[in-house]
Short mmCIF file of C-alpha atoms and ligand atoms in Angstrom, two decimals:
data_model
loop_
_atom_site.label_atom_id
_atom_site.label_comp_id
_atom_site.label_asym_id
_atom_site.label_seq_id
_atom_site.Cartn_x
_atom_site.Cartn_y
_atom_site.Cartn_z
CA MET B 21 -13.42 15.02 5.78
CA VAL B 22 -14.16 13.67 2.36
CA PRO B 23 -17.24 11.41 2.36
CA ALA B 24 -16.55 7.78 1.52
CA ARG B 25 -17.97 6.53 -1.74
CA SER B 26 -19.02 3.07 -2.75
CA SER B 27 -17.33 1.20 -5.55
CA ALA B 28 -20.54 1.31 -7.51
CA THR B 29 -20.68 5.12 -7.47
CA LEU B 30 -17.04 5.35 -8.42
CA ILE B 31 -17.60 3.21 -11.50
CA ARG B 32 -20.86 4.92 -12.45
CA ASP B 33 -19.20 8.32 -12.38
CA LEU B 34 -16.47 7.18 -14.66
CA LYS B 35 -18.44 5.11 -17.15
CA THR B 36 -17.79 6.35 -20.62
CA HIS B 37 -18.60 3.19 -22.51
CA THR B 38 -21.43 4.18 -24.81
CA PRO B 39 -21.70 2.18 -28.02
CA ASP B 40 -20.48 4.38 -30.81
CA GLU B 41 -18.92 3.67 -34.22
CA THR B 42 -16.01 6.03 -33.72
CA ARG B 43 -14.92 4.43 -30.49
CA ALA B 44 -11.35 3.38 -29.96
CA GLU B 45 -10.38 -0.06 -28.75
CA PRO B 46 -11.62 -0.37 -25.18
CA ALA B 47 -8.75 -0.51 -22.72
CA PRO B 48 -8.60 -1.33 -19.01
CA ARG B 49 -8.21 1.49 -16.54
CA LEU B 50 -6.77 1.64 -13.08
CA ILE B 51 -8.71 4.14 -11.02
CA ILE B 52 -6.99 5.56 -7.97
CA ASP B 53 -9.13 7.73 -5.76
CA LEU B 54 -6.90 10.38 -4.19
CA ALA B 55 -9.76 11.81 -2.13
CA THR B 56 -10.31 8.40 -0.55
CA ILE B 57 -6.59 8.10 0.20
CA GLN B 58 -6.86 11.47 1.92
CA SER B 59 -9.91 10.41 3.91
CA ASN B 60 -8.13 7.19 4.96
CA TYR B 61 -5.27 9.37 6.16
CA ALA B 62 -7.77 11.50 8.11
CA LYS B 63 -9.15 8.31 9.68
CA ILE B 64 -5.69 7.34 10.90
CA ARG B 65 -5.44 10.74 12.57
CA GLU B 66 -8.85 10.29 14.19
CA LEU B 67 -7.83 6.86 15.50
CA ALA B 68 -4.69 8.28 17.11
CA PRO B 69 -5.34 11.91 17.91
CA GLY B 70 -2.27 12.16 20.15
CA ALA B 71 0.19 11.08 17.47
CA ASP B 72 1.53 12.50 14.22
CA ALA B 73 0.55 10.43 11.22
CA GLY B 74 3.27 9.83 8.68
CA ALA B 75 2.76 7.88 5.46
CA VAL B 76 4.72 5.00 3.98
CA VAL B 77 5.08 5.55 0.23
CA LYS B 78 7.74 2.96 -0.58
CA ALA B 79 7.59 0.99 -3.85
CA ASN B 80 5.98 3.89 -5.71
CA ALA B 81 3.29 4.27 -3.03
CA TYR B 82 2.49 0.55 -3.09
CA GLY B 83 2.54 0.56 -6.87
CA LEU B 84 -0.15 3.20 -7.16
CA GLY B 85 1.92 6.26 -8.05
CA ALA B 86 4.02 8.27 -5.60
CA THR B 87 4.02 11.27 -7.91
CA GLU B 88 0.28 11.72 -7.46
CA ILE B 89 -0.19 10.28 -3.98
CA VAL B 90 2.62 12.05 -2.10
CA PRO B 91 1.31 15.57 -2.84
CA ALA B 92 -2.27 14.47 -2.09
CA LEU B 93 -1.16 13.23 1.33
CA ALA B 94 0.84 16.40 1.93
CA ASP B 95 -2.27 18.40 1.10
CA ALA B 96 -4.14 16.31 3.68
CA GLY B 97 -1.62 17.43 6.29
CA CYS B 98 1.04 14.70 6.16
CA ARG B 99 4.53 15.99 6.95
CA THR B 100 6.48 12.74 7.37
CA PHE B 101 7.06 10.20 4.62
CA TYR B 102 8.87 6.87 4.61
CA VAL B 103 10.42 5.08 1.65
CA ALA B 104 12.66 2.01 1.30
CA HIS B 105 15.24 3.27 -1.21
CA THR B 106 17.07 6.56 -1.71
CA GLN B 107 15.73 6.79 -5.25
CA GLU B 108 12.17 6.54 -3.95
CA GLY B 109 13.01 9.34 -1.56
CA ARG B 110 14.17 11.52 -4.43
CA GLU B 111 10.93 10.85 -6.25
CA ALA B 112 8.91 11.71 -3.17
CA ARG B 113 10.88 14.95 -2.71
CA ALA B 114 10.27 15.92 -6.33
CA ALA B 115 6.57 15.08 -6.00
CA LEU B 116 6.27 17.35 -2.97
CA ALA B 117 7.22 20.28 -5.20
CA GLY B 118 8.33 22.46 -2.33
CA ARG B 119 5.77 21.38 0.27
CA PRO B 120 7.62 20.91 3.56
CA ALA B 121 8.09 17.32 4.77
CA ASP B 122 10.61 14.97 6.35
CA ILE B 123 11.41 11.89 4.27
CA TYR B 124 13.02 8.87 5.91
CA VAL B 125 14.78 6.09 4.00
CA PHE B 126 14.30 2.71 5.72
CA ASN B 127 17.13 0.76 4.08
CA GLY B 128 19.99 2.18 6.12
CA PHE B 129 22.86 4.63 5.78
CA TRP B 130 25.10 3.90 2.81
CA PRO B 131 27.87 6.51 2.50
CA ALA B 132 27.86 6.48 -1.31
CA GLU B 133 24.29 7.79 -1.18
CA LEU B 134 25.33 10.85 0.79
CA PRO B 135 25.22 13.34 -2.09
CA ALA B 136 21.74 12.12 -3.05
CA LEU B 137 20.55 12.23 0.56
CA ARG B 138 21.79 15.80 0.90
CA GLU B 139 20.45 16.97 -2.40
CA ALA B 140 16.93 15.67 -1.77
CA GLU B 141 17.10 16.30 1.99
CA LEU B 142 16.47 12.68 2.90
CA PHE B 143 17.01 11.26 6.38
CA PRO B 144 18.57 7.79 6.58
CA VAL B 145 17.24 5.23 9.03
CA ILE B 146 20.27 3.83 10.87
CA ASN B 147 19.99 0.05 11.19
CA GLU B 148 23.22 -0.87 12.99
CA LEU B 149 25.93 0.73 15.08
CA ALA B 150 28.47 0.54 12.25
CA GLN B 151 26.17 2.80 10.22
CA LEU B 152 25.98 5.18 13.16
CA GLU B 153 29.79 5.42 13.20
CA GLN B 154 29.89 5.99 9.45
CA LEU B 155 27.36 8.75 9.81
CA ARG B 156 29.41 10.30 12.61
CA ASP B 157 32.50 10.17 10.37
CA GLN B 158 30.96 11.45 7.20
CA ALA B 159 27.88 13.49 7.95
CA PRO B 160 27.34 14.08 11.67
CA ASP B 161 24.97 16.94 10.89
CA LEU B 162 22.65 14.79 8.75
CA PRO B 163 19.36 14.16 10.56
CA CYS B 164 18.55 10.48 10.91
CA ALA B 165 16.28 7.94 12.58
CA LEU B 166 17.39 4.96 14.64
CA HIS B 167 15.69 1.63 14.04
CA PHE B 168 15.64 -0.89 16.91
CA ASP B 169 14.73 -4.46 16.07
CA THR B 170 12.42 -5.60 18.86
CA GLY B 171 11.55 -9.00 17.43
CA MET B 172 11.11 -8.90 13.69
CA ASN B 173 14.72 -9.94 13.01
CA ARG B 174 14.80 -8.05 9.78
CA LEU B 175 16.32 -4.55 10.01
CA GLY B 176 17.44 -2.46 12.94
CA LEU B 177 19.82 -2.67 15.91
CA GLY B 178 19.60 -6.18 17.34
CA PRO B 179 19.37 -6.92 21.08
CA GLU B 180 23.14 -6.75 21.77
CA GLU B 181 23.58 -3.49 19.89
CA THR B 182 20.49 -2.08 21.58
CA ASP B 183 21.91 -2.94 25.00
CA ALA B 184 25.29 -1.49 24.05
CA LEU B 185 23.72 1.80 23.00
CA ILE B 186 21.52 1.99 26.08
CA ALA B 187 24.62 1.39 28.24
CA ASP B 188 26.56 4.10 26.41
CA PRO B 189 24.12 6.73 25.15
CA ALA B 190 27.07 9.09 24.58
CA ARG B 191 27.45 7.28 21.25
CA LEU B 192 24.60 9.50 20.10
CA ASP B 193 26.26 12.73 21.21
CA ALA B 194 26.16 15.36 18.49
CA ILE B 195 24.11 13.07 16.22
CA ASP B 196 20.81 14.56 15.11
CA VAL B 197 18.43 11.67 15.83
CA ARG B 198 14.95 12.82 14.87
CA GLN B 199 13.11 9.59 15.47
CA ILE B 200 13.50 6.20 17.12
CA MET B 201 11.51 3.42 15.56
CA SER B 202 10.73 -0.26 15.58
CA HIS B 203 8.47 -2.46 13.45
CA LEU B 204 5.82 -4.97 14.54
CA ALA B 205 5.97 -8.49 13.15
CA CYS B 206 2.43 -9.65 13.94
CA ALA B 207 0.27 -6.55 14.26
CA ASP B 208 -2.25 -8.11 11.86
CA GLU B 209 -2.88 -10.84 14.48
CA PRO B 210 -3.88 -8.85 17.57
CA VAL B 211 -3.75 -11.87 19.90
CA TYR B 212 -0.17 -12.87 19.10
CA PRO B 213 1.99 -12.50 22.22
CA LEU B 214 4.87 -11.08 20.17
CA ASN B 215 2.95 -7.78 19.93
CA ALA B 216 3.04 -7.23 23.69
CA LEU B 217 6.65 -8.37 23.86
CA GLN B 218 7.74 -5.95 21.15
CA LEU B 219 5.79 -3.20 22.91
CA LYS B 220 7.62 -3.91 26.16
CA ARG B 221 11.01 -3.90 24.45
CA PHE B 222 10.24 -0.70 22.58
CA ARG B 223 9.12 1.03 25.79
CA ARG B 224 12.49 0.22 27.33
CA VAL B 225 14.26 1.81 24.34
CA ARG B 226 12.03 4.81 24.56
CA GLU B 227 12.79 5.31 28.23
CA ALA B 228 16.50 5.15 27.47
CA PHE B 229 16.21 7.92 24.87
CA PRO B 230 13.60 10.31 26.22
CA GLY B 231 12.77 13.33 24.16
CA ILE B 232 13.23 11.68 20.76
CA PRO B 233 9.90 11.08 18.97
CA ALA B 234 9.12 7.37 18.88
CA SER B 235 7.40 5.40 16.11
CA LEU B 236 6.19 1.80 16.29
CA SER B 237 2.98 1.23 14.38
CA ASN B 238 2.25 0.39 10.79
CA SER B 239 -1.40 0.27 9.67
CA ALA B 240 -2.29 -2.81 11.69
CA GLY B 241 -0.41 -1.44 14.70
CA VAL B 242 -2.60 1.67 14.68
CA LEU B 243 -5.62 -0.62 15.15
CA LEU B 244 -3.98 -2.29 18.19
CA GLY B 245 -4.88 0.78 20.22
CA PRO B 246 -3.30 3.75 21.96
CA ASP B 247 -0.56 1.76 23.74
CA TYR B 248 0.96 1.17 20.34
CA HIS B 249 0.66 4.69 18.95
CA PHE B 250 3.62 6.55 20.52
CA ASP B 251 4.50 9.82 18.73
CA VAL B 252 4.53 9.04 15.01
CA LEU B 253 2.52 6.47 13.02
CA ARG B 254 3.78 4.77 9.88
CA PRO B 255 0.74 3.49 7.98
CA GLY B 256 1.01 2.33 4.39
CA LEU B 257 -1.63 -0.20 3.35
CA ALA B 258 -4.52 1.42 5.23
CA LEU B 259 -4.09 4.62 3.22
CA TYR B 260 -4.55 2.70 -0.01
CA GLY B 261 -7.67 0.97 1.27
CA GLY B 262 -6.21 -2.42 2.18
CA VAL B 263 -7.47 -4.26 5.25
CA PRO B 264 -4.61 -4.11 7.77
CA ALA B 265 -5.74 -7.11 9.81
CA PRO B 266 -7.72 -9.45 7.53
CA GLY B 267 -10.62 -11.03 9.39
CA HIS B 268 -10.97 -7.97 11.65
CA ASP B 269 -13.05 -4.87 11.02
CA SER B 270 -11.33 -2.14 9.06
CA PRO B 271 -12.47 1.48 8.96
CA PHE B 272 -10.61 2.21 5.72
CA GLU B 273 -12.28 2.66 2.34
CA PRO B 274 -11.14 1.03 -0.90
CA ALA B 275 -9.18 3.49 -3.03
CA VAL B 276 -8.18 1.35 -6.00
CA GLU B 277 -10.30 -0.17 -8.68
CA ILE B 278 -9.75 -1.76 -12.06
CA ASP B 279 -12.33 -1.01 -14.70
CA ALA B 280 -11.77 -3.43 -17.60
CA PRO B 281 -14.01 -3.59 -20.67
CA VAL B 282 -15.73 -6.65 -22.10
CA LEU B 283 -14.35 -7.46 -25.55
CA GLN B 284 -16.59 -10.35 -26.53
CA ILE B 285 -19.49 -12.41 -25.20
CA ARG B 286 -20.34 -16.03 -25.89
CA GLU B 287 -22.70 -18.76 -24.77
CA LEU B 288 -21.33 -21.99 -23.34
CA ARG B 289 -23.10 -25.30 -23.71
CA PRO B 290 -22.71 -27.97 -21.05
CA GLY B 291 -19.33 -29.61 -21.52
CA ASP B 292 -17.67 -26.52 -23.07
CA THR B 293 -14.47 -25.33 -21.42
CA VAL B 294 -12.87 -21.92 -20.95
CA GLY B 295 -9.29 -20.79 -21.54
CA TYR B 296 -5.84 -22.37 -21.44
CA GLY B 297 -5.72 -25.84 -20.03
CA ALA B 298 -9.54 -26.06 -20.21
CA THR B 299 -9.59 -25.76 -16.41
CA PHE B 300 -13.24 -24.68 -16.24
CA GLN B 301 -15.94 -26.88 -17.71
CA ALA B 302 -19.56 -25.76 -17.84
CA ASP B 303 -22.11 -28.18 -16.40
CA SER B 304 -25.03 -25.99 -17.49
CA PRO B 305 -25.53 -23.30 -20.15
CA ARG B 306 -23.49 -20.22 -19.18
CA ARG B 307 -22.93 -16.81 -20.70
CA ILE B 308 -19.34 -15.66 -20.44
CA ALA B 309 -17.62 -12.37 -21.18
CA THR B 310 -14.00 -12.09 -22.20
CA VAL B 311 -12.51 -9.05 -20.50
CA ALA B 312 -9.46 -7.01 -21.57
CA ALA B 313 -7.18 -7.42 -18.57
CA GLY B 314 -4.85 -10.20 -17.53
CA TYR B 315 -1.75 -11.07 -15.59
CA ALA B 316 0.28 -8.58 -17.63
CA ASP B 317 -1.83 -5.97 -15.86
CA GLY B 318 -1.29 -7.53 -12.46
CA LEU B 319 -4.47 -9.57 -12.25
CA LEU B 320 -2.69 -12.56 -10.84
CA ARG B 321 -2.85 -15.89 -12.62
CA ALA B 322 -3.78 -17.30 -9.22
CA PHE B 323 -7.14 -15.45 -9.44
CA GLY B 324 -8.23 -18.05 -12.02
CA ASN B 325 -11.23 -20.15 -10.90
CA GLY B 326 -11.55 -18.35 -7.55
CA GLY B 327 -11.38 -14.59 -7.99
CA TYR B 328 -14.22 -12.48 -9.26
CA GLY B 329 -15.12 -9.11 -10.70
CA ARG B 330 -18.33 -7.12 -10.45
CA ILE B 331 -20.86 -5.64 -12.81
CA GLY B 332 -22.83 -3.22 -10.67
CA GLU B 333 -23.37 -5.15 -7.45
CA THR B 334 -23.38 -8.57 -9.13
CA ARG B 335 -20.34 -10.76 -8.66
CA VAL B 336 -19.01 -12.25 -11.88
CA PRO B 337 -16.71 -15.19 -11.10
CA ILE B 338 -13.48 -15.58 -13.04
CA LEU B 339 -13.74 -18.78 -15.08
CA GLY B 340 -10.69 -20.74 -16.16
CA ARG B 341 -7.16 -19.44 -16.14
CA VAL B 342 -6.18 -15.81 -16.28
CA SER B 343 -4.33 -15.18 -19.56
CA MET B 344 -1.72 -12.51 -20.17
CA ASP B 345 -4.21 -9.99 -21.58
CA LEU B 346 -7.61 -11.58 -20.97
CA ILE B 347 -9.91 -12.96 -18.32
CA GLY B 348 -13.20 -14.83 -18.73
CA VAL B 349 -16.02 -13.99 -16.32
CA ASP B 350 -19.42 -15.63 -15.87
CA ILE B 351 -22.13 -13.06 -16.61
CA THR B 352 -25.04 -15.52 -16.62
CA ASP B 353 -26.53 -13.93 -13.49
CA VAL B 354 -26.17 -10.31 -14.59
CA ALA B 355 -29.65 -8.88 -15.10
CA GLU B 356 -28.71 -6.02 -17.43
CA THR B 357 -27.78 -6.59 -21.05
CA ILE B 358 -24.03 -6.54 -21.43
CA ALA B 359 -22.47 -5.44 -24.71
CA PRO B 360 -18.80 -5.29 -25.67
CA GLY B 361 -17.23 -2.24 -24.05
CA HIS B 362 -19.17 -2.68 -20.82
CA PRO B 363 -16.83 -2.32 -17.83
CA VAL B 364 -16.18 -5.08 -15.33
CA CYS B 365 -14.83 -3.88 -12.02
CA PHE B 366 -12.09 -5.70 -10.08
CA LEU B 367 -10.63 -5.07 -6.60
CA GLY B 368 -12.45 -2.14 -4.95
CA GLY B 369 -14.04 -3.48 -1.77
CA ASP B 370 -13.19 -7.04 -2.82
CA ILE B 371 -9.46 -6.52 -2.40
CA GLU B 372 -8.99 -8.87 0.56
CA ASP B 373 -11.25 -11.60 -0.86
CA MET B 374 -9.23 -11.44 -4.04
CA ALA B 375 -5.98 -11.73 -2.10
CA ASP B 376 -7.41 -14.76 -0.31
CA SER B 377 -8.49 -16.39 -3.55
CA ALA B 378 -4.90 -16.14 -4.79
CA ALA B 379 -3.36 -17.24 -1.46
CA THR B 380 -1.56 -13.91 -1.16
CA ILE B 381 -2.00 -10.56 0.59
CA SER B 382 -3.30 -7.34 -0.91
CA TYR B 383 0.15 -5.72 -0.51
CA GLU B 384 1.59 -8.09 -3.06
CA PHE B 385 -0.84 -7.54 -5.88
CA LEU B 386 -1.14 -3.79 -5.29
CA VAL B 387 2.56 -3.36 -5.98
CA ARG B 388 2.24 -5.57 -9.05
CA LEU B 389 -0.57 -3.71 -10.77
CA GLY B 390 0.74 -3.26 -14.25
CA LEU B 391 2.16 -0.29 -16.06
CA ARG B 392 -0.03 -0.93 -19.09
CA PHE B 393 -3.14 0.41 -17.38
CA HIS B 394 -4.41 3.77 -18.33
CA ARG B 395 -4.19 5.25 -14.83
CA ILE B 396 -6.86 7.65 -13.69
CA TYR B 397 -6.37 9.67 -10.54
CA LYS B 398 -9.64 10.89 -9.14
CA PRO B 399 -8.98 14.37 -7.83
CA ALA B 400 -7.88 15.00 -4.31
CA ALA B 401 -9.59 17.36 -1.92
CA GLU B 402 -8.37 20.92 -1.70
CA ARG B 403 -5.19 21.82 0.07
CA ARG B 404 -5.49 22.46 3.78
C1 PLP U 24 6.16 -1.11 4.93
C2 PLP U 24 6.44 -0.61 6.30
C3 PLP U 24 5.46 0.07 7.04
C4 PLP U 24 4.02 0.22 6.54
O1 PLP U 24 3.33 -1.00 6.74
P1 PLP U 24 1.78 -1.18 6.42
O2 PLP U 24 1.48 -2.54 6.93
O3 PLP U 24 1.64 -1.08 4.95
O4 PLP U 24 1.04 -0.11 7.12
C5 PLP U 24 5.82 0.64 8.24
N1 PLP U 24 7.08 0.50 8.73
C6 PLP U 24 8.04 -0.20 8.07
C7 PLP U 24 9.39 -0.32 8.67
C8 PLP U 24 7.75 -0.78 6.85
O5 PLP U 24 8.70 -1.49 6.19
#
C-alpha cells in the first residue's frame, strides 16, 4: 500500500516558488494525488475484504479528472466503475485504454443510447419495469444492473414494481442481470433508522434473486459495517479523500489540494476593511495577503469570512468576500516571511471544515473546482 502523506509534505514537494526575475505570473494549481486515491481504494478493500470494490467516477470523477483517475483506479485493481451519464461512461472506457472493466450507467436505459452503450460496452442500470421491457425488446443480450429503490425515492424500482418483479421473476428470463443494487439515503448518519429499514428491504430483494451480485453501499455505507457490504461496493467520495460521515472518524486521506500563490501583501490599520462590500473590518493591525484564486476557480463565495487556507501548518483565515479571481487571507500569525509567489494551500485535510464554513458538503465544491486551474496529477503507484 502507498503510505499516506500529510498535506504539508505534499506542498513542500511541489513548491517551485523561488523569487526570480524571469518568473512567469504565478498561477493557482490544483494538485490531485493519484497515489492517495489508490491508497484510499486499498483502504476500502481492507474494510470489506469479502466484497469487490467498485468506484463511482460520475461527474468527471467528482470534478477531479476521470481521464487520469479511472486508469489509476484500474491499476489499483478496480474492475467495476459507475457513472451517471452515457457520455461519462464513454470517457471512462476511453480512459481505461484497454484495461478490462465493467462500467455501469446509473441514469437508466434509454433506447436511443443503445449504439453508444454497445460501442463503449456500457451496462445500463434499469430503474423501472418499463425500461426492462424496452431492454428485452431492443437488446436482450445487453448486460445490465437492476436498481431497487428501498427508501431513497429517487431512482430505481419502487415498492409496487419490486413486489411485482418478486412475484413474477420470469420477467428476468433471458435478461443478463449482472448486478442488483440499491442506494442508502442516510448512510452518513449511522443512527438513522432508515439505514436498517433499507437494509431489511434490500435483503428481501436479494433473497428473491439469489446468485446475482448485490450492491448497496456508497462510501458512508462501507463504514456502516459488514452487514451493509454485500458483494460489490460503490464508493465515490472516500476515494477522493472526502469524509463520508462528517463528525465521525474517517480512515481516508485527503487527495486534493489547491496551491494558490500570494500576489500582494499589505498592512491593515484598525478600521481598514477588506474586499467587496467591506465585510471585514480590522480591529487591530493585520497583515493580509491577496491570493490568486477565487470563485471562478471553485473557491466558493460562501467561504468568505469563515473558510481558511494554510501556510505550512498555520491557518490563514479568509478575510472579507471571495472575489472572482482573488481571496484575502490573514497572514499576521505566520512566522515565516511571506513574499509574493508564496503558495497558500486550501482544502487538503481541511475539506470538511471548509464545506461546513460554506454550509455545503465537500461533494458540491469538489465537482465545482474550476477548469482554470493548472491541474497537477501526482503520479500513481505502479500497475498491479
Ligand atoms: C454517487 C453515488 C454513489 C457514490 O456515493 P459516495 O457517497 O460518493 O460514496 C453510489 N451509488 C450511487 C447510486 C450514487 O449515485
